[in-house]
Coordinates of C-alpha atoms and ligand atoms in Angstrom, one line a residue:
M3 CA -153.3 -131.5 10.1
H4 CA -150.2 -130.7 8.6
I5 CA -148.2 -128.8 11.6
R6 CA -146.2 -125.9 10.9
T7 CA -144.2 -124.1 13.1
R8 CA -141.5 -121.2 13.1
F9 CA -139.0 -119.5 15.0
A10 CA -139.3 -115.8 14.2
P11 CA -136.1 -114.1 16.1
S12 CA -135.7 -110.4 16.3
P13 CA -132.2 -109.5 15.3
T14 CA -131.4 -106.8 17.8
G15 CA -128.5 -106.6 20.7
F16 CA -127.3 -110.1 21.8
I17 CA -128.2 -113.5 21.1
H18 CA -127.7 -115.6 23.8
L19 CA -128.0 -119.4 24.4
G20 CA -131.6 -119.3 26.0
N21 CA -133.0 -117.4 22.6
L22 CA -132.4 -119.9 20.5
R23 CA -134.3 -122.4 23.0
S24 CA -137.1 -121.0 21.2
A25 CA -135.7 -122.3 18.2
L26 CA -135.4 -125.6 19.4
Y27 CA -138.6 -126.3 20.5
P28 CA -140.8 -125.6 17.4
W29 CA -138.0 -127.0 15.6
A30 CA -138.8 -130.2 17.7
F31 CA -142.1 -130.1 17.7
A32 CA -142.2 -129.6 13.3
R33 CA -139.6 -132.7 12.9
H34 CA -141.8 -134.8 15.4
N35 CA -144.9 -134.3 13.5
R36 CA -142.8 -134.4 9.9
G37 CA -144.5 -130.9 9.6
D38 CA -142.8 -127.8 8.7
F39 CA -140.3 -125.3 10.3
I40 CA -140.0 -121.6 9.2
L41 CA -137.1 -119.3 10.4
R42 CA -138.6 -115.3 9.9
I43 CA -136.1 -112.5 11.1
E44 CA -138.4 -110.0 12.1
D45 CA -136.4 -106.8 11.6
T46 CA -138.8 -104.2 11.2
D47 CA -136.9 -102.4 14.1
L48 CA -134.7 -101.0 11.8
E49 CA -132.5 -98.9 14.6
R50 CA -132.2 -102.2 16.9
S51 CA -131.5 -105.1 13.8
T52 CA -128.5 -105.7 12.9
Q53 CA -126.9 -108.3 10.3
E54 CA -124.4 -109.5 12.9
A55 CA -127.1 -111.0 15.1
V56 CA -128.9 -112.5 12.1
D57 CA -125.8 -114.3 11.0
V58 CA -125.1 -115.6 14.5
I59 CA -128.6 -116.7 14.9
I60 CA -128.3 -118.4 11.3
E61 CA -124.8 -119.9 12.2
G62 CA -126.4 -120.6 15.3
M63 CA -128.8 -123.0 13.9
A64 CA -126.8 -124.4 11.5
W65 CA -124.0 -125.5 14.2
L66 CA -127.3 -127.2 16.3
G67 CA -128.4 -129.2 13.2
L68 CA -132.1 -127.0 13.8
D69 CA -132.1 -127.2 9.5
I70 CA -135.0 -125.1 8.3
D71 CA -137.5 -125.9 5.9
E72 CA -138.3 -122.5 4.3
G73 CA -136.3 -119.2 4.9
P74 CA -135.3 -117.7 6.3
I75 CA -137.9 -115.1 5.7
Y76 CA -137.4 -111.5 6.8
Q77 CA -140.1 -109.0 7.3
M78 CA -138.8 -106.0 6.0
Q79 CA -139.4 -107.7 2.5
R80 CA -142.9 -107.9 3.4
I81 CA -143.6 -104.5 4.0
D82 CA -145.9 -104.4 0.8
R83 CA -147.8 -107.2 1.9
Y84 CA -148.4 -105.7 5.5
R85 CA -149.7 -102.6 3.4
E86 CA -151.7 -104.5 1.4
V87 CA -153.9 -105.8 4.7
I88 CA -154.0 -102.5 6.0
K89 CA -155.9 -101.3 3.0
Q90 CA -158.3 -103.8 3.0
M91 CA -158.9 -103.5 6.4
L92 CA -159.7 -100.0 6.1
D93 CA -161.9 -100.5 3.1
D94 CA -163.5 -103.5 5.4
G95 CA -163.9 -101.2 8.5
L96 CA -162.3 -103.4 10.5
A97 CA -159.3 -100.9 11.4
Y98 CA -159.8 -96.8 10.9
P99 CA -157.8 -93.3 10.7
C100 CA -157.0 -91.6 14.2
Y101 CA -155.8 -88.4 14.1
M102 CA -155.0 -88.2 17.7
S103 CA -151.6 -86.3 18.4
E104 CA -149.1 -86.8 20.6
D105 CA -149.8 -84.3 23.2
E106 CA -153.6 -84.9 22.9
L107 CA -152.4 -88.3 23.7
N108 CA -150.1 -87.6 26.3
H109 CA -153.1 -85.5 28.0
L110 CA -155.6 -88.1 27.8
R111 CA -152.9 -90.4 29.8
D112 CA -152.3 -87.5 32.5
Q113 CA -156.0 -87.7 33.0
Q114 CA -156.4 -91.4 33.2
M115 CA -153.5 -91.6 35.9
A116 CA -155.0 -88.7 38.0
N117 CA -158.3 -90.3 38.4
K118 CA -156.5 -93.5 39.1
E119 CA -157.5 -94.9 35.7
K120 CA -155.6 -97.7 33.4
P121 CA -154.3 -95.6 30.6
R122 CA -156.2 -96.6 27.1
Y123 CA -157.1 -94.9 24.1
N124 CA -160.7 -93.8 24.5
G125 CA -162.2 -94.5 21.1
L126 CA -162.2 -90.7 20.1
W127 CA -161.3 -91.7 16.4
R128 CA -163.5 -95.2 16.7
P129 CA -166.2 -94.8 14.1
E130 CA -169.4 -96.5 15.2
P131 CA -172.6 -95.8 13.5
G132 CA -174.3 -92.9 14.3
K133 CA -171.4 -91.7 15.9
T134 CA -170.6 -87.8 15.0
M135 CA -166.9 -87.9 14.3
P136 CA -164.7 -85.3 15.0
P137 CA -163.4 -82.9 11.8
I138 CA -160.4 -84.1 10.3
P139 CA -157.3 -81.6 11.8
E140 CA -155.3 -80.2 9.2
G141 CA -151.3 -81.7 8.7
I142 CA -151.8 -84.5 10.6
Q143 CA -150.6 -88.1 9.4
P144 CA -152.9 -90.3 10.8
V145 CA -151.7 -93.7 12.9
I146 CA -154.0 -96.7 11.8
R147 CA -155.8 -98.5 14.6
F148 CA -157.7 -102.0 14.8
K149 CA -161.1 -102.2 15.5
N150 CA -160.5 -104.5 18.6
P151 CA -164.2 -106.3 19.9
I152 CA -166.0 -104.4 22.5
G153 CA -166.7 -106.9 24.9
G154 CA -166.8 -110.5 25.8
S155 CA -163.3 -111.4 26.3
V156 CA -160.5 -113.9 24.2
V157 CA -159.8 -117.2 25.6
W158 CA -157.0 -119.5 24.6
E159 CA -155.7 -122.5 26.1
D160 CA -152.5 -122.5 25.8
A161 CA -149.8 -125.3 25.6
V162 CA -148.1 -124.6 28.6
K163 CA -150.0 -122.6 31.0
G164 CA -153.2 -123.5 30.3
R165 CA -156.1 -121.6 29.5
I166 CA -155.7 -118.0 29.9
E167 CA -158.8 -115.6 29.1
I168 CA -159.0 -111.5 28.8
S169 CA -161.4 -109.4 28.9
N170 CA -161.6 -106.9 25.6
D171 CA -162.2 -104.0 28.2
E172 CA -158.2 -104.5 29.2
L173 CA -157.2 -104.3 25.7
D174 CA -157.6 -101.0 23.4
D175 CA -157.3 -100.4 19.3
L176 CA -154.3 -101.1 18.4
I177 CA -151.8 -99.0 16.3
I178 CA -151.2 -101.1 13.2
A179 CA -150.0 -98.4 11.3
R180 CA -147.7 -95.6 12.6
P181 CA -147.9 -92.3 10.7
D182 CA -145.7 -93.0 8.2
G183 CA -147.7 -96.1 7.1
T184 CA -145.0 -98.7 8.6
P185 CA -146.6 -101.6 10.4
T186 CA -146.4 -102.0 13.5
Y187 CA -144.3 -105.6 15.6
N188 CA -147.8 -107.6 16.6
F189 CA -149.7 -106.4 13.0
C190 CA -147.0 -108.0 10.9
V191 CA -146.6 -111.1 13.4
V192 CA -150.2 -112.1 12.5
V193 CA -149.8 -111.6 8.8
D194 CA -147.0 -113.5 8.6
D195 CA -148.6 -116.0 11.4
L196 CA -151.6 -116.2 8.9
D197 CA -149.9 -116.1 5.5
M198 CA -147.7 -119.2 6.8
N199 CA -150.0 -121.3 7.9
I200 CA -148.6 -121.5 11.2
T201 CA -150.2 -124.5 12.9
H202 CA -148.2 -123.8 16.8
V203 CA -147.1 -120.8 18.2
I204 CA -144.1 -121.9 20.2
R205 CA -142.3 -118.7 21.8
G206 CA -140.9 -117.1 25.1
N207 CA -143.2 -115.8 28.2
D208 CA -142.8 -112.4 27.7
H209 CA -145.0 -112.5 24.1
V210 CA -148.0 -113.7 26.4
N211 CA -149.5 -110.1 26.9
N212 CA -149.3 -109.9 23.0
T213 CA -151.5 -113.2 21.9
P214 CA -154.8 -112.0 22.7
R215 CA -154.4 -108.5 20.5
Q216 CA -152.8 -110.9 17.7
I217 CA -155.9 -113.2 18.2
N218 CA -158.2 -110.5 17.6
I219 CA -156.7 -109.2 15.0
M220 CA -156.6 -112.9 13.3
R221 CA -160.1 -113.3 13.8
A222 CA -161.1 -110.2 11.7
L223 CA -158.5 -111.8 8.7
G224 CA -161.0 -114.3 9.1
G225 CA -158.1 -117.0 10.4
A226 CA -158.1 -119.5 12.8
P227 CA -156.0 -119.1 15.8
P228 CA -153.3 -121.3 15.7
V229 CA -152.0 -123.6 19.4
Y230 CA -149.7 -121.5 21.1
A231 CA -147.2 -122.7 23.6
H232 CA -145.5 -119.9 26.0
L233 CA -142.0 -121.2 27.3
P234 CA -140.9 -120.5 30.8
T235 CA -137.9 -117.4 30.7
V236 CA -134.6 -119.0 31.2
L237 CA -132.8 -117.4 33.9
N238 CA -129.2 -117.1 35.1
D239 CA -127.0 -119.4 37.3
S240 CA -128.1 -116.5 39.8
G241 CA -131.4 -116.8 38.5
E242 CA -131.8 -113.3 37.2
K243 CA -132.7 -112.8 33.4
M244 CA -130.0 -113.7 30.9
S245 CA -128.6 -111.2 29.5
K246 CA -125.2 -109.9 28.2
R247 CA -124.4 -108.0 31.3
N248 CA -125.1 -110.5 33.1
G249 CA -122.3 -112.9 31.6
A250 CA -124.8 -115.1 29.3
M251 CA -122.7 -116.1 26.1
S252 CA -123.7 -117.0 22.5
V253 CA -123.7 -119.8 20.5
R254 CA -121.0 -118.7 18.9
D255 CA -119.3 -117.7 22.2
Y256 CA -119.6 -121.8 23.4
Q257 CA -118.4 -123.2 20.0
K258 CA -115.0 -120.8 20.6
A259 CA -115.1 -122.8 24.0
G260 CA -114.8 -126.0 22.4
Y261 CA -118.6 -127.8 23.7
L262 CA -120.0 -129.6 21.0
P263 CA -123.3 -128.7 19.2
E264 CA -124.6 -131.7 20.5
A265 CA -123.7 -131.6 24.2
I266 CA -125.6 -127.6 23.6
L267 CA -128.4 -129.2 21.7
N268 CA -129.1 -131.8 24.4
Y269 CA -129.0 -129.4 27.2
L270 CA -131.0 -126.5 25.7
A271 CA -133.9 -129.5 25.1
R272 CA -133.9 -129.9 28.9
L273 CA -134.3 -126.1 29.7
G274 CA -137.9 -126.5 30.2
W275 CA -138.5 -130.1 28.8
S276 CA -137.9 -133.3 30.5
H277 CA -138.8 -137.1 29.4
G278 CA -138.9 -139.2 32.8
D279 CA -135.2 -139.1 33.9
A280 CA -133.5 -138.6 31.0
E281 CA -130.6 -136.4 30.9
V282 CA -128.7 -137.9 27.6
F283 CA -130.1 -138.7 24.9
T284 CA -129.5 -138.1 20.8
K285 CA -131.3 -135.6 18.9
E286 CA -133.1 -138.5 17.3
Q287 CA -134.4 -139.6 21.1
F288 CA -135.2 -135.8 21.3
V289 CA -137.1 -135.2 18.4
N290 CA -139.3 -138.7 19.2
W291 CA -140.0 -138.3 22.5
F292 CA -140.6 -134.2 22.2
D293 CA -144.2 -132.9 22.5
L294 CA -145.7 -130.1 24.1
D295 CA -147.3 -131.7 27.2
S296 CA -143.7 -132.5 28.9
L297 CA -143.0 -128.6 28.8
G298 CA -142.4 -127.1 31.9
R299 CA -143.8 -124.5 33.5
S300 CA -141.7 -122.4 36.2
P301 CA -138.7 -120.7 34.9
A302 CA -135.4 -122.9 33.6
Q303 CA -132.3 -122.2 35.3
H304 CA -129.0 -121.9 33.5
N305 CA -126.5 -124.6 35.2
P306 CA -123.3 -123.8 33.4
E307 CA -121.4 -127.0 35.7
K308 CA -124.4 -129.4 34.2
L309 CA -123.5 -128.2 30.5
L310 CA -119.6 -128.6 31.5
W311 CA -120.6 -131.7 32.1
L312 CA -123.1 -133.0 29.3
N313 CA -119.7 -131.9 27.2
H314 CA -117.5 -134.3 28.8
Q315 CA -120.1 -137.1 28.4
Y316 CA -120.3 -136.2 24.6
I317 CA -117.0 -136.1 23.9
Q318 CA -116.2 -139.1 25.9
Q319 CA -118.8 -141.2 24.0
A320 CA -117.3 -139.5 20.3
D321 CA -115.8 -141.4 17.6
P322 CA -112.1 -140.4 17.9
V323 CA -112.0 -139.5 14.0
Q324 CA -114.7 -137.0 14.5
L325 CA -113.7 -135.3 17.5
A326 CA -110.3 -135.6 16.3
E327 CA -111.6 -133.4 13.1
A328 CA -113.5 -130.8 15.6
T329 CA -110.7 -130.3 17.6
K330 CA -108.4 -129.6 14.9
P331 CA -108.7 -126.0 14.6
F332 CA -108.5 -126.0 18.1
A333 CA -105.2 -127.3 18.0
H334 CA -103.8 -125.5 15.2
E335 CA -105.1 -121.9 17.3
L336 CA -102.3 -123.6 19.7
G337 CA -99.4 -123.6 17.7
I338 CA -99.9 -127.3 16.7
N339 CA -99.3 -128.8 13.4
T340 CA -101.3 -131.9 13.8
E341 CA -100.0 -133.2 10.0
S342 CA -96.8 -134.3 11.8
G343 CA -95.7 -136.1 14.7
P344 CA -97.9 -138.6 16.2
N345 CA -101.2 -139.5 15.0
F346 CA -103.7 -137.0 15.9
V347 CA -106.5 -139.5 16.1
E348 CA -104.5 -141.3 18.5
V349 CA -103.6 -138.4 20.7
V350 CA -107.6 -137.2 20.8
A351 CA -108.5 -140.8 21.3
L352 CA -106.0 -140.8 24.3
L353 CA -107.2 -137.9 26.1
K354 CA -110.7 -137.6 25.3
D355 CA -111.7 -139.5 28.7
R356 CA -110.3 -136.6 30.9
A357 CA -111.7 -133.6 29.4
N358 CA -114.4 -131.6 29.0
T359 CA -114.5 -129.5 26.3
L360 CA -112.2 -129.6 22.9
I361 CA -109.9 -126.9 24.3
E362 CA -108.7 -129.2 27.1
I363 CA -108.1 -132.1 24.4
A364 CA -106.1 -129.6 22.3
E365 CA -104.0 -128.2 25.7
G366 CA -103.1 -131.7 26.4
A367 CA -102.7 -132.6 22.4
K368 CA -99.6 -130.0 23.1
L369 CA -97.6 -132.2 25.6
F370 CA -97.6 -134.6 22.1
Y371 CA -96.6 -131.6 19.3
L372 CA -94.6 -129.0 21.2
P373 CA -90.9 -129.5 22.3
P374 CA -90.8 -130.0 25.7
P375 CA -89.5 -126.9 28.1
D376 CA -86.1 -127.5 28.8
L377 CA -85.8 -128.9 32.4
S378 CA -83.6 -127.1 35.0
K379 CA -81.2 -129.3 37.5
E380 CA -83.5 -128.1 40.7
Q381 CA -86.8 -129.1 38.0
I382 CA -85.1 -132.9 37.4
D383 CA -83.7 -133.1 40.9
A384 CA -86.9 -132.1 42.4
N385 CA -89.3 -134.8 39.9
I386 CA -86.5 -137.8 39.1
P387 CA -85.2 -138.1 43.0
A388 CA -81.6 -140.0 42.7
A389 CA -82.7 -143.5 44.5
V390 CA -85.1 -143.7 40.9
V391 CA -82.2 -142.9 38.6
P392 CA -80.8 -146.0 38.1
A393 CA -84.2 -148.1 37.5
F394 CA -85.1 -145.2 34.8
I395 CA -81.7 -145.7 33.2
D396 CA -82.9 -149.2 32.9
L397 CA -86.2 -148.0 31.4
I398 CA -84.6 -146.5 28.9
E399 CA -82.9 -149.2 27.8
A400 CA -85.7 -151.7 28.1
I401 CA -88.3 -149.3 26.2
R402 CA -85.2 -149.2 22.8
E403 CA -85.7 -152.9 22.9
A404 CA -89.6 -153.2 23.6
P405 CA -92.2 -153.8 20.5
E406 CA -93.8 -150.5 19.6
T407 CA -97.2 -151.4 21.4
K408 CA -98.9 -150.9 24.8
E409 CA -98.3 -154.8 25.9
G410 CA -94.6 -154.3 24.8
Y411 CA -94.0 -150.7 27.0
G412 CA -96.2 -152.4 29.7
A413 CA -93.8 -155.4 29.9
A414 CA -91.0 -153.3 29.7
F415 CA -91.9 -151.4 32.6
K416 CA -92.4 -154.6 34.5
Q417 CA -89.7 -156.3 34.2
V418 CA -87.7 -153.3 35.6
L419 CA -90.2 -152.8 38.4
S420 CA -89.7 -155.8 39.8
Q421 CA -85.7 -155.5 39.3
H422 CA -86.0 -152.7 41.4
Q423 CA -88.2 -153.7 43.7
L424 CA -90.1 -150.2 42.8
K425 CA -94.1 -149.6 41.9
M426 CA -95.9 -148.6 39.4
P427 CA -96.3 -144.5 40.5
A428 CA -92.5 -144.3 41.6
L429 CA -91.4 -144.9 38.2
A430 CA -94.3 -143.4 36.2
M431 CA -94.2 -140.4 37.5
P432 CA -90.5 -138.9 36.9
V433 CA -91.5 -140.5 33.4
R434 CA -94.5 -138.5 32.6
Y435 CA -92.4 -136.0 34.2
A436 CA -89.2 -136.5 32.1
L437 CA -91.6 -136.5 28.8
F438 CA -93.6 -133.7 29.4
A439 CA -92.6 -131.2 31.9
T440 CA -96.0 -132.5 34.2
T441 CA -97.2 -135.4 36.2
Q442 CA -100.4 -134.8 34.7
A443 CA -101.1 -137.3 31.4
P444 CA -102.7 -140.4 30.6
A445 CA -101.7 -144.2 31.4
I446 CA -97.9 -144.3 30.5
D447 CA -97.6 -147.3 28.1
S448 CA -100.5 -146.0 25.6
V449 CA -98.3 -142.2 25.6
L450 CA -95.3 -144.1 25.1
V451 CA -97.0 -145.1 21.7
V452 CA -98.5 -142.7 20.4
L453 CA -96.0 -140.2 21.3
G454 CA -93.4 -143.0 19.3
K455 CA -90.3 -144.6 20.5
E456 CA -87.7 -142.2 19.6
E457 CA -89.2 -138.7 20.4
A458 CA -89.7 -140.8 24.0
L459 CA -86.2 -141.9 24.3
N460 CA -85.0 -138.7 23.0
R461 CA -86.9 -136.6 26.1
L462 CA -86.1 -139.1 28.7
S463 CA -82.6 -139.5 28.0
K464 CA -82.1 -135.7 28.3
V465 CA -82.7 -136.0 31.5
V466 CA -80.4 -138.4 33.0
Q467 CA -77.6 -137.5 30.6
Ligands
LIG506 N1 -139.6 -111.6 17.5 C1 -140.0 -111.9 18.6 C2 -139.0 -111.9 19.3 O1 -138.1 -112.1 18.9 C3 -140.9 -113.2 18.9 C4 -142.4 -113.0 18.3 C5 -142.7 -114.3 17.8 O2 -142.6 -115.6 18.3 O3 -144.2 -114.1 18.1 O4 -138.8 -111.8 20.7

């Protein structure tokens, strides 16, 4: 079988990170099976769909490297096709016009509720052999309803949830077209999944109630239902459903906060799927390992600390040249001119082991590019103790003479330390402070190489003038 999956987002409202997990799994399943992955934009809710949301989805997927084989296909561009199928269903007796007005429907519902019955359409306009139909009222545009099978049940083997069986008595005749002829959501999904030859529908748990209805329509249209896999919900770190209101972030927000796409992809992969105890893996490994059997059944919980930890892992492992490229926009944002001064790749290589985000690398890089703040006499006295000043002055001279390498500067330190009977921190801390006005900086010998001898000597001499 040639596997075809799809991601079918509704571009309404805010697209958070959890939403993109619903893109990742069908993508991975298609890639694992050398099948096709289709992006379908379900934009028929004209009031709530926005171009902004479409952009967030498409950019987010591109950033994560979720390449698509077909699409984006917009449902709004397929309206004629849906109308054509509705017409065919009317002709074939699979659907029928229903003239029940809103008021009548409400009245029916109230009665059913009063009788403690489940509110449902009573089939008044459903044609049956030998049934006398009510007279068609004038001036009412009918809705079109699907003739749901009566009796029996819909059964499917959900790849995540196992066997599910829903009695047809639970399902009333679904409206497939509104009075103005526009098709409804569940109907469009079925037509699309059929037309696009989708073999596996991998989607959020919130759609599980739609599935029996969709299967019935699909069978009526002569199609074979695909395999369904309903993914457990993603909860936020407080255990609530993820939403913008309770602080969920979009992929774009994570990009702006200095996360690497590889880290996000790895993180999302583990939100509801596992492979043994593997936590850090490449995209290729993920695709190789991905199968529907290893999808979790219980809700996945968002864990921001874990995401930050993963980001740190990816930053540490990253190739400095690529990491520097990725960090540049953040550095520019902070007013750093990466083209003048120390070599930016070297600066990034020096800072990456301690950084959790690209912003942290850029912040660290400021020390090397922006002029150090002028230190007050109090600051100097507090951080460069008088007892250390003679050694400090000797060190300036030793650095001036030293070869411009890590080893060269290391030897300069060693010589001055032994001469003055001092331990490394006693001298390294004041030197860091004199260079950067902070003691938080990487290994001092490497710092001197990257900063450059001239700039280092300028900064060091200033505090002992
Ligand atoms: N458009 C639906 C949503 O965004 C998904 C429908 C589906 O995957 O079948 O929730």
